[in-house]
Short mmCIF file of C-alpha atoms in Angstrom, two decimals:
data_model
loop_
_atom_site.label_atom_id
_atom_site.label_comp_id
_atom_site.label_asym_id
_atom_site.label_seq_id
_atom_site.Cartn_x
_atom_site.Cartn_y
_atom_site.Cartn_z
CA MET D 1 0.31 0.04 0.17
CA GLY D 2 2.70 2.27 0.97
CA PRO D 3 3.29 5.73 -1.01
CA ARG D 4 0.35 4.99 -3.45
CA LEU D 5 -2.32 5.70 -0.41
CA PRO D 6 -1.99 9.54 0.01
CA LEU D 7 -2.10 10.19 -3.54
CA LEU D 8 -5.59 8.05 -3.49
CA VAL D 9 -6.54 10.05 -0.68
CA VAL D 10 -5.88 13.57 -2.13
CA ALA D 11 -7.67 12.16 -5.60
CA LEU D 12 -10.65 10.74 -3.95
CA ALA D 13 -10.96 13.95 -2.06
CA GLY D 14 -11.05 15.93 -5.00
CA CYS D 15 -13.71 14.27 -6.54
CA LEU D 16 -16.10 14.87 -4.13
CA LEU D 17 -19.19 16.90 -5.33
CA PRO D 18 -19.87 20.06 -4.10
CA ALA D 19 -20.97 20.50 -0.68
CA ARG D 20 -24.59 21.02 -0.21
CA GLY D 21 -25.86 20.90 3.75
CA CYS D 22 -24.95 20.99 7.00
CA VAL D 23 -24.90 17.64 8.95
CA GLN D 24 -22.00 19.02 10.75
CA CYS D 25 -24.77 20.47 13.05
CA ASP D 26 -25.75 17.12 14.57
CA VAL D 27 -23.95 16.52 17.29
CA LYS D 28 -24.35 12.51 16.62
CA VAL D 29 -22.58 12.84 13.28
CA MET D 30 -19.55 14.46 14.92
CA GLU D 31 -19.47 11.77 17.81
CA ALA D 32 -19.19 8.97 15.05
CA LEU D 33 -16.39 10.81 13.18
CA ASP D 34 -14.54 10.90 16.47
CA SER D 35 -15.48 7.19 17.50
CA LEU D 36 -13.89 6.62 13.70
CA GLU D 37 -10.96 8.16 14.39
CA LYS D 38 -10.22 6.92 17.74
CA ASP D 39 -11.67 3.20 17.53
CA TYR D 40 -11.74 1.73 13.88
CA LEU D 41 -8.69 3.53 12.23
CA PRO D 42 -6.07 2.13 14.67
CA GLY D 43 -6.79 -1.77 13.75
CA HIS D 44 -7.80 -0.88 10.03
CA LEU D 45 -5.42 1.62 8.69
CA GLU D 46 -1.80 2.09 9.07
CA ALA D 47 -1.28 4.63 11.73
CA GLU D 48 0.90 7.03 9.26
CA HIS D 49 -2.10 7.36 7.13
CA HIS D 50 -4.79 8.26 10.35
CA GLU D 51 -4.61 12.10 10.13
CA ASN D 52 -4.53 12.75 6.53
CA VAL D 53 -7.58 10.47 6.21
CA MET D 54 -9.46 12.09 8.91
CA GLN D 55 -8.36 15.60 7.81
CA ARG D 56 -9.92 15.26 4.40
CA VAL D 57 -13.13 13.31 5.73
CA LYS D 58 -13.90 16.27 8.29
CA GLN D 59 -12.94 18.73 5.58
CA ALA D 60 -15.90 16.66 3.70
CA VAL D 61 -18.25 16.82 6.14
CA GLN D 62 -17.55 20.64 6.70
CA ASP D 63 -18.36 21.76 3.42
CA PHE D 64 -21.77 21.25 4.09
CA LYS D 65 -21.57 24.90 4.91
CA GLU D 66 -19.75 26.37 2.60
CA LEU D 67 -22.32 26.97 0.07
CA PRO D 68 -23.42 29.72 -2.23
CA PHE D 69 -27.08 31.09 -1.53
CA ASP D 70 -29.63 30.49 -4.20
CA GLU D 71 -33.02 30.82 -3.89
CA ASP D 72 -33.66 27.82 -6.14
CA ALA D 73 -30.87 25.66 -4.76
CA PHE D 74 -29.81 26.15 -1.18
CA LEU D 75 -31.07 29.20 1.15
CA GLY D 76 -28.54 28.37 4.00
CA VAL D 77 -31.19 27.04 6.44
CA VAL D 78 -33.26 23.44 7.26
CA ASP D 79 -35.57 22.52 9.56
CA GLU D 80 -35.16 19.83 12.28
CA SER D 81 -36.68 17.19 10.31
CA THR D 82 -34.31 17.61 7.27
CA LEU D 83 -31.21 17.44 9.53
CA GLU D 84 -32.38 14.35 11.14
CA LYS D 85 -33.37 12.68 7.99
CA ALA D 86 -29.88 13.55 6.24
CA SER D 87 -27.76 12.91 9.80
CA TRP D 88 -29.35 9.23 10.16
CA SER D 89 -28.33 8.61 6.69
CA LEU D 90 -25.07 9.39 6.74
CA LEU D 91 -24.77 7.59 10.20
CA LYS D 92 -26.47 4.49 8.84
CA ASP D 93 -23.91 4.28 5.79
CA LEU D 94 -21.11 4.77 8.20
CA LYS D 95 -22.05 1.99 10.41
CA ARG D 96 -22.00 -0.13 7.62
CA ILE D 97 -18.80 0.34 6.65
CA THR D 98 -17.61 -0.18 10.03
CA ASP D 99 -19.60 -2.92 10.39
CA SER D 100 -17.79 -4.88 7.28
CA ASP D 101 -14.55 -4.57 9.03
CA VAL D 102 -12.94 -3.44 5.86
CA LYS D 103 -9.46 -2.42 5.73
CA GLY D 104 -7.19 -0.40 4.25
CA GLU D 105 -7.24 1.34 0.21
CA LEU D 106 -10.42 -0.33 0.54
CA LEU D 107 -11.62 1.54 3.57
CA VAL D 108 -10.51 4.80 2.16
CA LYS D 109 -12.93 4.23 -1.08
CA GLU D 110 -15.47 3.45 0.82
CA LEU D 111 -15.43 6.24 3.20
CA PHE D 112 -14.89 8.70 0.38
CA TRP D 113 -17.57 7.18 -2.02
CA MET D 114 -20.04 7.14 0.83
CA LEU D 115 -19.75 11.05 1.58
CA SER D 116 -20.14 11.61 -1.98
CA LEU D 117 -23.33 9.76 -2.14
CA GLN D 118 -24.52 11.16 1.00
CA LYS D 119 -23.92 14.98 -0.18
CA GLU D 120 -26.52 13.95 -3.30
CA ILE D 121 -28.68 12.85 -0.82
CA PHE D 122 -29.02 16.01 1.17
CA VAL D 123 -29.28 18.08 -2.01
CA LYS D 124 -32.21 15.74 -2.42
CA TYR D 125 -33.82 16.19 1.49
CA VAL D 126 -33.15 20.07 1.17
CA ALA D 127 -35.17 20.55 -2.48
CA GLU D 128 -37.74 18.67 -0.74
CA PHE D 129 -37.84 20.82 2.18
CA GLN D 130 -37.56 24.40 0.27
CA LYS D 131 -40.25 23.07 -1.76
CA GLU D 132 -42.81 21.61 0.65
CA ALA D 133 -41.78 23.00 4.41
CA PHE D 134 -40.21 26.12 4.02
CA CYS D 135 -42.77 28.74 4.72
CA PRO D 136 -45.65 26.43 3.58
CA ASN D 137 -48.33 29.34 5.06
CA LYS D 138 -50.27 30.77 2.10
CA CYS D 139 -51.65 33.81 4.21
CA GLY D 140 -51.06 35.10 7.19
CA MET D 141 -47.34 35.17 9.33
CA MET D 142 -45.93 31.83 10.48
CA LEU D 143 -43.10 31.86 13.02
CA GLN D 144 -40.78 28.62 11.51
CA SER D 145 -37.98 27.50 13.51
CA LEU D 146 -34.94 27.02 11.21
CA ILE D 147 -31.29 26.05 11.70
CA TRP D 148 -28.29 28.02 9.79
CA CYS D 149 -26.20 25.99 8.32
CA SER D 150 -23.42 28.62 8.86
CA ASN D 151 -23.05 28.68 12.85
CA CYS D 152 -25.80 25.73 13.38
CA LYS D 153 -28.10 28.06 15.46
CA LYS D 154 -31.49 27.67 15.58
CA GLN D 155 -33.22 31.25 14.92
CA ILE D 156 -37.21 31.69 14.44
CA HIS D 157 -38.22 33.08 10.83
CA ALA D 158 -41.01 35.13 10.18
CA CYS D 159 -42.94 33.90 7.17
CA ARG D 160 -44.89 37.38 6.21
CA LYS D 161 -47.44 36.90 3.74
CA SER D 162 -51.20 38.51 3.32
CA ARG D 163 -52.62 38.33 6.87
CA ASP D 164 -56.26 38.51 5.47
CA CYS D 165 -56.72 34.79 4.93
CA GLY D 166 -60.15 35.28 3.53
CA GLU D 167 -63.87 35.06 4.06
CA ARG D 168 -66.22 32.03 4.68
CA GLU D 169 -69.62 31.31 4.35
CA VAL D 170 -71.55 30.03 7.11
CA LYS D 171 -75.18 28.41 6.99
CA VAL D 172 -77.21 27.00 10.03
CA HIS D 173 -80.53 26.02 10.43
CA GLU D 174 -82.25 27.79 13.70
CA MET D 175 -82.20 25.70 16.65
CA GLU D 176 -79.20 24.24 15.41
CA ASP D 177 -75.46 24.65 16.27
CA MET D 178 -73.02 27.06 15.03
CA ILE D 179 -69.51 25.88 14.57
CA LEU D 180 -66.60 28.55 13.36
CA ASP D 181 -63.40 26.75 12.51
CA CYS D 182 -60.41 29.13 12.63
CA GLU D 183 -57.73 26.67 12.25
CA LEU D 184 -55.50 26.37 9.18
CA ASN D 185 -52.99 23.38 8.40
CA TRP D 186 -49.65 25.11 9.13
CA HIS D 187 -50.48 26.48 12.94
CA HIS D 188 -49.74 23.44 14.60
CA ALA D 189 -46.06 24.03 12.77
CA SER D 190 -45.67 27.75 13.80
CA GLU D 191 -43.88 28.67 16.51
CA GLY D 192 -44.92 31.68 18.92
CA LEU D 193 -49.07 31.66 18.76
CA THR D 194 -50.81 32.32 21.87
CA ASP D 195 -54.85 32.55 21.30
CA TYR D 196 -57.91 32.52 18.72
CA SER D 197 -59.80 35.57 19.53
CA PHE D 198 -63.81 35.59 17.91
CA PHE D 199 -65.53 38.91 17.26
CA ARG D 200 -69.13 40.05 16.39
CA VAL D 201 -68.89 42.56 13.55
CA TRP D 202 -71.45 44.90 13.60
CA LYS D 203 -73.05 46.99 10.89
CA ASN D 204 -71.16 50.06 12.31
CA LYS D 205 -68.10 48.49 11.75
CA SER D 206 -67.75 47.87 15.55
CA GLU D 207 -66.54 44.57 17.28
CA THR D 208 -67.66 42.71 20.43
CA LEU D 209 -65.20 40.08 21.93
CA VAL D 210 -67.48 36.85 21.59
CA SER D 211 -64.48 34.23 22.84
CA LYS D 212 -60.96 34.05 23.44
CA GLY D 213 -58.74 30.82 23.89
CA LYS D 214 -56.56 28.22 22.70
CA GLN D 215 -59.46 26.78 20.61
CA PRO D 216 -59.61 27.36 17.05
CA THR D 217 -63.37 26.72 17.02
CA LEU D 218 -66.41 28.86 18.08
CA THR D 219 -69.90 27.06 18.97
CA LYS D 220 -72.73 28.50 19.50
CA THR D 221 -76.02 26.09 20.16
CA MET D 222 -79.62 26.58 19.24
CA VAL D 223 -79.11 29.80 17.00
CA ASP D 224 -81.84 31.90 15.96
CA SER D 225 -82.25 34.94 13.48
CA ASN D 226 -80.10 37.02 16.07
CA ASP D 227 -77.16 34.85 15.58
CA ALA D 228 -76.70 36.09 11.70
CA GLY D 229 -74.22 38.55 10.69
CA THR D 230 -70.51 38.43 10.48
CA TYR D 231 -67.76 37.13 12.47
CA ARG D 232 -63.98 37.83 12.91
CA CYS D 233 -61.25 35.54 13.79
CA GLN D 234 -58.27 36.32 14.73
CA LEU D 235 -54.99 34.29 16.02
CA ASP D 236 -52.31 36.17 18.11
CA THR D 237 -48.56 35.98 18.22
CA VAL D 238 -46.09 37.21 20.63
CA GLN D 239 -45.19 39.53 17.89
CA SER D 240 -47.31 42.40 17.96
CA SER D 241 -48.88 41.65 14.72
CA PRO D 242 -51.53 38.66 14.32
CA ALA D 243 -50.87 35.40 12.66
CA THR D 244 -54.19 34.82 10.66
CA ILE D 245 -57.38 36.77 10.12
CA ILE D 246 -60.48 35.19 8.76
CA HIS D 247 -64.34 36.41 8.50
CA PHE D 248 -67.25 34.31 8.81
CA HIS D 249 -70.31 35.45 7.06
CA VAL D 250 -73.05 33.34 9.00
CA SER D 251 -76.69 32.95 7.40
CA VAL D 252 -79.59 31.43 9.80
CA LEU D 253 -82.07 29.39 7.55
CA PRO D 254 -85.65 28.76 8.72
CA LYS D 255 -85.97 25.72 11.14
CA ARG D 256 -85.94 21.94 9.56
CA ILE D 257 -89.58 20.48 9.10
CA VAL D 258 -88.66 17.04 10.69
CA GLU D 259 -91.68 14.60 9.82
CA GLU D 260 -92.00 12.38 13.06
CA VAL D 261 -92.34 8.59 11.88
CA PRO D 262 -93.21 6.03 14.91
CA SER D 263 -90.77 3.18 15.50
CA SER D 264 -91.81 -0.18 14.86
CA ASP D 265 -89.33 -1.32 17.38
CA ILE D 266 -92.03 0.21 20.43
CA PRO D 267 -94.59 -2.03 21.17
CA ASN D 268 -98.42 -1.14 20.92
CA ASP D 269 -100.26 -3.26 23.08
CA GLY D 270 -101.84 -5.59 20.39
CA GLU D 271 -103.36 -2.49 18.28
CA VAL D 272 -102.44 -2.94 14.68
CA ALA D 273 -101.69 -0.02 12.50
CA PRO D 274 -104.38 0.48 9.30
CA ASP D 275 -101.30 -0.06 7.27
CA GLU D 276 -100.33 -3.24 8.74
CA VAL D 277 -103.53 -5.42 8.67
CA ASN D 278 -103.77 -8.28 6.36
CA TRP D 279 -106.72 -8.36 4.21
CA GLY D 280 -105.81 -11.70 2.85
CA PRO D 281 -106.78 -15.44 4.15
CA THR D 282 -105.47 -16.05 7.88
CA PRO D 283 -102.20 -18.22 7.65
CA SER D 284 -102.57 -21.38 8.73
CA THR D 285 -101.79 -22.15 12.35
CA THR D 286 -100.34 -25.67 11.25
CA THR D 287 -97.05 -23.92 9.74
CA PHE D 288 -93.67 -24.57 11.26
CA GLU D 289 -91.83 -21.47 9.78
CA SER D 290 -92.56 -17.79 10.22
CA PRO D 291 -94.14 -16.40 6.96
CA SER D 292 -91.76 -13.31 7.85
CA GLN D 293 -88.77 -15.39 8.09
CA PRO D 294 -87.60 -16.17 4.80
CA PRO D 295 -86.17 -19.94 4.44
CA THR D 296 -82.70 -20.89 4.67
CA THR D 297 -80.69 -22.04 1.92
CA GLU D 298 -80.39 -25.44 3.88
CA ASN D 299 -83.87 -25.97 4.13
CA MET D 300 -84.54 -24.68 0.19
CA LEU D 301 -81.63 -27.53 -0.67
CA LYS D 302 -83.08 -30.31 1.66
CA GLY D 303 -86.80 -29.61 0.45
CA ARG D 304 -85.68 -29.99 -3.18
CA LEU D 305 -83.82 -33.14 -2.37
CA VAL D 306 -86.99 -34.92 -0.84
CA GLY D 307 -88.81 -33.80 -4.18
CA MET D 308 -86.06 -35.26 -6.37
CA MET D 309 -86.51 -38.58 -4.22
CA ILE D 310 -90.20 -39.06 -4.58
CA TRP D 311 -90.64 -38.00 -8.16
CA GLY D 312 -87.69 -40.50 -8.55
CA PHE D 313 -89.66 -43.32 -7.04
CA VAL D 314 -92.61 -42.51 -8.92
CA VAL D 315 -90.63 -42.72 -12.25
CA LEU D 316 -89.51 -46.24 -10.87
CA LEU D 317 -92.75 -47.53 -10.43
CA ALA D 318 -94.11 -46.17 -13.40
CA GLY D 319 -91.37 -48.32 -15.53
CA ILE D 320 -91.82 -51.43 -13.47
CA ALA D 321 -95.60 -51.68 -14.54
CA THR D 322 -94.48 -50.79 -18.24
CA VAL D 323 -92.37 -53.50 -18.41
CA THR D 324 -94.46 -55.73 -16.69
CA LEU D 325 -97.89 -54.85 -18.60
CA TYR D 326 -95.44 -55.28 -21.65
CA TYR D 327 -94.32 -59.13 -21.24
CA ARG D 328 -98.18 -60.01 -20.19
CA SER D 329 -99.84 -58.44 -22.80
CA GLY D 330 -99.93 -61.44 -25.14
CA LYS D 331 -101.68 -63.59 -22.16
CA VAL D 332 -104.48 -61.07 -21.45
CA VAL D 333 -105.33 -60.65 -25.22
CA GLU D 334 -105.62 -64.34 -25.53
CA SER D 335 -107.90 -64.50 -22.15
CA ILE D 336 -110.01 -61.80 -23.81
CA LYS D 337 -110.50 -63.88 -27.10
CA SER D 338 -111.29 -66.77 -25.15
CA TRP D 339 -114.09 -64.86 -23.05
CA PHE D 340 -115.79 -63.59 -25.87
CA GLY D 341 -115.56 -66.80 -27.74
CA ASN D 342 -117.33 -68.94 -24.38
CA GLY D 343 -119.88 -66.47 -24.17
CA HIS D 344 -121.30 -66.44 -27.45
CA ALA D 345 -121.11 -70.48 -28.04
CA ALA D 346 -123.11 -70.57 -24.65
CA ASP D 347 -126.05 -67.95 -26.16
CA GLU D 348 -126.63 -70.02 -29.21
CA ASP D 349 -127.07 -73.27 -26.80
CA SER D 350 -129.84 -71.29 -24.95
CA SER D 351 -131.25 -69.58 -28.32
CA ASP D 352 -131.66 -73.79 -29.60
CA THR D 353 -133.31 -74.85 -26.02
CA GLU D 354 -135.93 -71.89 -26.01
CA LYS D 355 -137.20 -72.84 -30.04
CA GLU D 356 -137.50 -76.19 -28.84
CA ALA D 357 -139.88 -75.78 -25.83
CA ILE D 358 -141.86 -73.16 -27.89
CA LYS D 359 -142.31 -75.70 -30.62
CA SER D 360 -143.62 -78.39 -28.08
CA ARG D 361 -146.03 -76.03 -26.72
CA ARG D 362 -147.75 -75.29 -29.70
CA GLU D 363 -148.21 -78.94 -30.34
#
């Protein structure tokens, strides 16, 4: 490894991307770098290269604050959430290297390659922060807690926009509850907020304080026509200017007409409603199942099976009878012919006897 290692360290350090972050502001990152120098390098890198390697590593980390200010790229500030994500990503990769027990030149390559990738990851996190989380309020004044990468100090930044957050139209019926909601989605992330104040605004532009407190809603139960009008909500801050102002225009509509429908669950002492009278024949008392309860699938299948068995038995009997008649048809025909022949002969004998008797009487 010898003399080639210092040249390798310098070459890799020069290939690092321009710094875009401030992870050196996280104490856990600096503690991990100290552990790398004191605990890991002594057993995995020759002693004469320790100082040079650690100097390059710390410089790469410190470059996170050497950034040009650009509204589209980097403003020099981040929030705690962005810093935590970037720090966790860097610490995870550093632990992966130390757990792999890599040594020598391969260790140096892994360290600087990891730092190069982590800077790219931090660029992505910063872009997401500036697009979505930096001053997210569309109106009003938000007090956002940010970290300045130049000195790692946390300070409050005022995101100032129009204090007027618009008007809301609210319609409510008489004898119902009126609810005015003054909370916006960024209120929970803002610093220095105090109380919500609700005012009744009269026609002469004068105002009357209705309520004040931490709750962002105003609730008025069982309103009437006197509650119609304009209301103003103001969210106060520790500074002289309010955070947001919202106007509500309340219209009170006539009372709802609700038709009362008697519940079928209430017993009526045996009385039957006119629409429940059964004008058809009285159902038989011998039924085994209530007419109001539809037959189950199991009972339907059992009924169909019994019916099929009965029809099968009838068809079997009909077949047996048909076969029997078919084989006995010859004998039946012969019996009929024989019966008719004997009867005709008997009639002829009876006729001859009667003729002889009549002839003898005449003589």
